[in-house]
Amino acid sequence: MSRHIYRDRGQNAHPSTDATSSRPHPGWEGRRVSGTTLDDFTGRYAQRIHGMAQSEIRALFSVASRPEVVSLAGGNPYTAALPMDELSSMFHDLLHTSGPQSLMYCPGQGNPRLRELLSELMSESGIDSSPDDITITTGAQQGLDLIARVFLDPGDIVLAEGPTYVGALGVFQAAQADVRHLPMDEDGLLPDALRETLAQLDRLGRSAKFLYLVPTYQNPAGVTLSEERRDEVVAICHDHGLLIVEDDPYSQLTFDSTDPTCSPAVEPLTPASGTARPPAPLRARTDWGIIYVGTLSKIFAAGLRLGWVLAPPAVRDKLVLAAEASILCPSAFTQEAAVRFFTTMAWREQIKSFIAIYQERRDTLLNSLSAHMDQGVTWTKPGGGMFVWAQLPEGLNSKTMLPRALNERVAYVPGTGFFADGGGQAQMRLNFSFPSAEEIQEGVRRLAGVISEEMALRASFDR
Amino acid sequence: MSRHIYRDRGQNAHPSTDATSSRPHPGWEGRRVSGTTLDDFTGRYAQRIHGMAQSEIRALFSVASRPEVVSLAGGNPYTAALPMDELSSMFHDLLHTSGPQSLMYCPGQGNPRLRELLSELMSESGIDSSPDDITITTGAQQGLDLIARVFLDPGDIVLAEGPTYVGALGVFQAAQADVRHLPMDEDGLLPDALRETLAQLDRLGRSAKFLYLVPTYQNPAGVTLSEERRDEVVAICHDHGLLIVEDDPYSQLTFDSTDPTCSPAVEPLTPASGTARPPAPLRARTDWGIIYVGTLSKIFAAGLRLGWVLAPPAVRDKLVLAAEASILCPSAFTQEAAVRFFTTMAWREQIKSFIAIYQERRDTLLNSLSAHMDQGVTWTKPGGGMFVWAQLPEGLNSKTMLPRALNERVAYVPGTGFFADGGGQAQMRLNFSFPSAEEIQEGVRRLAGVISEEMALRASFDR
């Protein structure tokens, strides 16, 4: 056999000219003892690692997961509500009818049948899509990451709500983007703020790469962009040729009752009061310039890591290439499970069961907050989703208060985790999807105690 | 409720000053009809998309998967050999004993129990590791991608075997790295070529970020870096302070017989002739400067998308951050399945059963090549793994020959897919793990016919 078969003949072939191999240089062992450097590889990393930092949420989880702590900090769906017997039968059938294919590689864009089913699912929200324009991802998080890879160079501007989803911040920061927050109120993003920011950028000769939005039951703020503002935001973005990345994990988790703590004088926060449908997604209003990100983590199971991106064909092509470079393909196995969830299981009933649980827990959280919190603490009243955003009284800092709260065995996420610019110091995110009603009541009781003490401390300090 | 609770008071708060929302500008619909631009977003993409291109392998799969085509082009393990009944029981138990946790999010670094088990698995190859230094990934592909994210800036030099794994090329090219190939022979990478390349770079004041290697049953070349050369390569890299990324998907798939077509005069290519163990991984020789990448795709199931990276602590920290930014966490569900594969199933027997199947198919492939191929065609004789690398006679081009081969209902991967620099035109990769022995025989017969015709055509053209 030729020594050169590993390469075209004559092209860069490089036969060994010295067959006697040199012995390992005794000196190399010395590298391990050269001082006390904790990181031998300093100076070798890519520039982008400077954008990577552990999110405050992640750092918190080890403490918050101690059994004595009531955690309102998490973001887990309540997977114990899934029907394990039915899932077990489903996997049995899956393995016996499509085991070999499901345990193998699959197309990088994802299972074609699942893409059809997701297209049908989106049509229920008024989104008209072709399964060809869907890319299946390893959770919505990977969808965001692929979008960042396709669009973001270091220094690029991304607009986002303030506060915004911490996982999206992590992606944008890892891409070394410059995230600019836009303020919100109880009806979501303020369109005038968007308009003004875009005008400012125009004046500076800059432009943003896209606007990132979680319009429905926002994480962390728990608010929903109103019907009117949706049209307005789309119009503003179209006028400026600005892409929108619409992240929509929660819109299927719509509660069918309004805020239990509302007096009749207060306008219910559930959009279109009393109905169980939020305003249609932005992508249902136009197919130009919107990249829509969905997930099965909230309506089926986060542990399967399945999300998707619906994007215009030219963008989709690039997303698929980026996906293949990063993971080859999503899990054929969990995708086939999702196909069977939608085709053989009572998936609509399952979603209703999640909704019933979360709605009861939201009610408990809102009622507990009303019962226990001092005046001066306010909070949002979400019509769906998994989170409430609370505002502390003037002068309190949710981040510096956290050790005291953990000491009192209650955890939350400080608001700073949801801002790229140091904002959120007087806010916190409270989760109601995972803890039980009893835990929520006890957690809020403890939290209210901590806040009261902080306020008293603050008052005596001010005096 | 305050309108400003979404942000620290007074900090960038931006109340809406004009509640009457503007209607969508009628002009924006025009964007869809402005000419025949296929890509409305040209000019908005990140620089890195210029490095992304569909791999030749991916592009080939749609044609190669037609039922009438015998595909020697794939890289699929033979998952039909997995015991579906036992897997079904395993998933039943999993759902009933740890369903809720397995269907939820998990730590970004991966399941701690699985990391312990992988550490034990590696110890069988002589690798001493802490489970803390393992990061679980969505297939080994994501491991490579995370390494690229942590280390590669545009223009950085990566050294790799030529040919090298196409998926690694995709990652490095997406990171806009400058991949330089090093030649190999039947004992793997030529250490002198490595030495010379590093000296050349030194003279130019450049350095490489790392050396990427698949030392054992290399994909696509099917060769194994010899015992002696392993020590030599490690010593050279240590002398230069060069990191090594050791990608080791195939070393558990070691055949226990040598090349069936060898005459006694030809040295068997299975390392340490007749034994069923390849030389120990590079990582078993030193723990400085080696990042080891493993996968469960070849010993369990590719469809679960599970791989791992063993890296020094400082690097591991960055890999975990990069992993969390890109997917939050790997699938808790498939990780728990892997835990149960190693703790409740006959996994060693399963690997033996894969080996028996692949060894028989390799024998069939090598025997068929000997029986049918014209003189002038040569090929490697792998002692394990899934691939054979074939060299065509002078003047033939595997890429331009492919349409004719597909027409004759046989597929392979042209060698050019495995080079970043246009090399590999006279080579091809042949897979033996997935097609049956009968298919392999028929495929080689067809391929030999195509090559003969090409040679005849070439000869008449030369005359």
mmCIF file of N, CA and C in Angstrom, chain A residues 190-227:
data_model
loop_
_atom_site.group_PDB
_atom_site.id
_atom_site.type_symbol
_atom_site.label_atom_id
_atom_site.label_comp_id
_atom_site.label_asym_id
_atom_site.label_seq_id
_atom_site.Cartn_x
_atom_site.Cartn_y
_atom_site.Cartn_z
ATOM 1 N N LEU A 190 -43.186 49.434 25.495
ATOM 2 C CA LEU A 190 -43.757 50.736 25.134
ATOM 3 C C LEU A 190 -43.363 51.080 23.698
ATOM 4 N N PRO A 191 -44.315 51.111 22.782
ATOM 5 C CA PRO A 191 -43.970 51.357 21.376
ATOM 6 C C PRO A 191 -43.235 52.684 21.171
ATOM 7 N N ASP A 192 -43.594 53.688 21.947
ATOM 8 C CA ASP A 192 -42.906 54.979 21.766
ATOM 9 C C ASP A 192 -41.429 54.877 22.112
ATOM 10 N N ALA A 193 -41.136 54.067 23.088
ATOM 11 C CA ALA A 193 -39.731 53.891 23.461
ATOM 12 C C ALA A 193 -38.969 53.208 22.327
ATOM 13 N N LEU A 194 -39.629 52.245 21.692
ATOM 14 C CA LEU A 194 -39.024 51.568 20.538
ATOM 15 C C LEU A 194 -38.774 52.577 19.424
ATOM 16 N N ARG A 195 -39.799 53.385 19.162
ATOM 17 C CA ARG A 195 -39.707 54.375 18.090
ATOM 18 C C ARG A 195 -38.548 55.348 18.356
ATOM 19 N N GLU A 196 -38.484 55.802 19.591
ATOM 20 C CA GLU A 196 -37.445 56.779 19.935
ATOM 21 C C GLU A 196 -36.044 56.176 19.860
ATOM 22 N N THR A 197 -35.931 54.935 20.347
ATOM 23 C CA THR A 197 -34.617 54.281 20.303
ATOM 24 C C THR A 197 -34.156 54.105 18.859
ATOM 25 N N LEU A 198 -35.087 53.716 17.992
ATOM 26 C CA LEU A 198 -34.722 53.528 16.588
ATOM 27 C C LEU A 198 -34.335 54.862 15.946
ATOM 28 N N ALA A 199 -35.058 55.913 16.319
ATOM 29 C CA ALA A 199 -34.739 57.235 15.772
ATOM 30 C C ALA A 199 -33.346 57.677 16.244
ATOM 31 N N GLN A 200 -33.077 57.428 17.502
ATOM 32 C CA GLN A 200 -31.749 57.747 18.056
ATOM 33 C C GLN A 200 -30.648 57.004 17.311
ATOM 34 N N LEU A 201 -30.876 55.710 17.110
ATOM 35 C CA LEU A 201 -29.874 54.911 16.396
ATOM 36 C C LEU A 201 -29.677 55.451 14.978
ATOM 37 N N ASP A 202 -30.791 55.798 14.321
ATOM 38 C CA ASP A 202 -30.721 56.382 12.977
ATOM 39 C C ASP A 202 -29.829 57.624 12.988
ATOM 40 N N ARG A 203 -30.070 58.482 13.981
ATOM 41 C CA ARG A 203 -29.283 59.716 14.049
ATOM 42 C C ARG A 203 -27.796 59.434 14.209
ATOM 43 N N LEU A 204 -27.508 58.353 14.921
ATOM 44 C CA LEU A 204 -26.104 57.993 15.140
ATOM 45 C C LEU A 204 -25.535 57.174 13.979
ATOM 46 N N GLY A 205 -26.389 56.911 12.975
ATOM 47 C CA GLY A 205 -25.935 56.091 11.859
ATOM 48 C C GLY A 205 -25.760 54.622 12.234
ATOM 49 N N ARG A 206 -26.378 54.231 13.328
ATOM 50 C CA ARG A 206 -26.306 52.828 13.753
ATOM 51 C C ARG A 206 -27.623 52.144 13.437
ATOM 52 N N SER A 207 -27.607 50.829 13.499
ATOM 53 C CA SER A 207 -28.891 50.133 13.439
ATOM 54 C C SER A 207 -28.815 48.890 14.310
ATOM 55 N N ALA A 208 -29.972 48.412 14.723
ATOM 56 C CA ALA A 208 -30.025 47.203 15.536
ATOM 57 C C ALA A 208 -30.159 46.012 14.603
ATOM 58 N N LYS A 209 -29.649 44.861 15.044
ATOM 59 C CA LYS A 209 -29.796 43.659 14.227
ATOM 60 C C LYS A 209 -31.207 43.097 14.335
ATOM 61 N N PHE A 210 -31.758 43.089 15.536
ATOM 62 C CA PHE A 210 -33.149 42.673 15.690
ATOM 63 C C PHE A 210 -33.708 43.123 17.030
ATOM 64 N N LEU A 211 -35.017 43.029 17.119
ATOM 65 C CA LEU A 211 -35.724 43.257 18.380
ATOM 66 C C LEU A 211 -36.127 41.896 18.918
ATOM 67 N N TYR A 212 -35.676 41.585 20.117
ATOM 68 C CA TYR A 212 -36.035 40.325 20.753
ATOM 69 C C TYR A 212 -37.193 40.568 21.716
ATOM 70 N N LEU A 213 -38.254 39.803 21.545
ATOM 71 C CA LEU A 213 -39.465 40.001 22.354
ATOM 72 C C LEU A 213 -40.018 38.680 22.870
ATOM 73 N N VAL A 214 -40.513 38.694 24.098
ATOM 74 C CA VAL A 214 -41.369 37.605 24.602
ATOM 75 C C VAL A 214 -42.718 38.257 24.836
ATOM 76 N N PRO A 215 -43.571 38.310 23.803
ATOM 77 C CA PRO A 215 -44.752 39.176 23.914
ATOM 78 C C PRO A 215 -45.818 38.659 24.882
ATOM 79 N N THR A 216 -45.837 37.362 25.145
ATOM 80 C CA THR A 216 -46.967 36.800 25.879
ATOM 81 C C THR A 216 -46.519 36.161 27.197
ATOM 82 N N TYR A 217 -47.121 36.634 28.302
ATOM 83 C CA TYR A 217 -46.776 36.144 29.644
ATOM 84 C C TYR A 217 -45.259 36.146 29.800
ATOM 85 N N GLN A 218 -44.710 37.312 29.603
ATOM 86 C CA GLN A 218 -43.262 37.440 29.500
ATOM 87 C C GLN A 218 -42.508 36.857 30.685
ATOM 88 N N ASN A 219 -41.390 36.252 30.390
ATOM 89 C CA ASN A 219 -40.431 35.812 31.390
ATOM 90 C C ASN A 219 -39.338 36.862 31.429
ATOM 91 N N PRO A 220 -39.157 37.592 32.515
ATOM 92 C CA PRO A 220 -39.698 37.362 33.855
ATOM 93 C C PRO A 220 -40.917 38.224 34.213
ATOM 94 N N ALA A 221 -41.321 39.176 33.397
ATOM 95 C CA ALA A 221 -42.230 40.214 33.900
ATOM 96 C C ALA A 221 -43.677 39.752 34.041
ATOM 97 N N GLY A 222 -44.042 38.646 33.369
ATOM 98 C CA GLY A 222 -45.410 38.156 33.502
ATOM 99 C C GLY A 222 -46.447 39.019 32.813
ATOM 100 N N VAL A 223 -46.023 39.950 31.964
ATOM 101 C CA VAL A 223 -46.983 40.820 31.272
ATOM 102 C C VAL A 223 -47.105 40.408 29.813
ATOM 103 N N THR A 224 -48.144 40.903 29.169
ATOM 104 C CA THR A 224 -48.452 40.533 27.793
ATOM 105 C C THR A 224 -48.593 41.781 26.940
ATOM 106 N N LEU A 225 -47.923 41.766 25.810
ATOM 107 C CA LEU A 225 -48.026 42.887 24.880
ATOM 108 C C LEU A 225 -49.462 42.943 24.352
ATOM 109 N N SER A 226 -50.087 44.118 24.476
ATOM 110 C CA SER A 226 -51.512 44.220 24.151
ATOM 111 C C SER A 226 -51.749 44.102 22.653
ATOM 112 N N GLU A 227 -52.984 43.778 22.320
ATOM 113 C CA GLU A 227 -53.422 43.647 20.928
ATOM 114 C C GLU A 227 -52.994 44.869 20.105
#
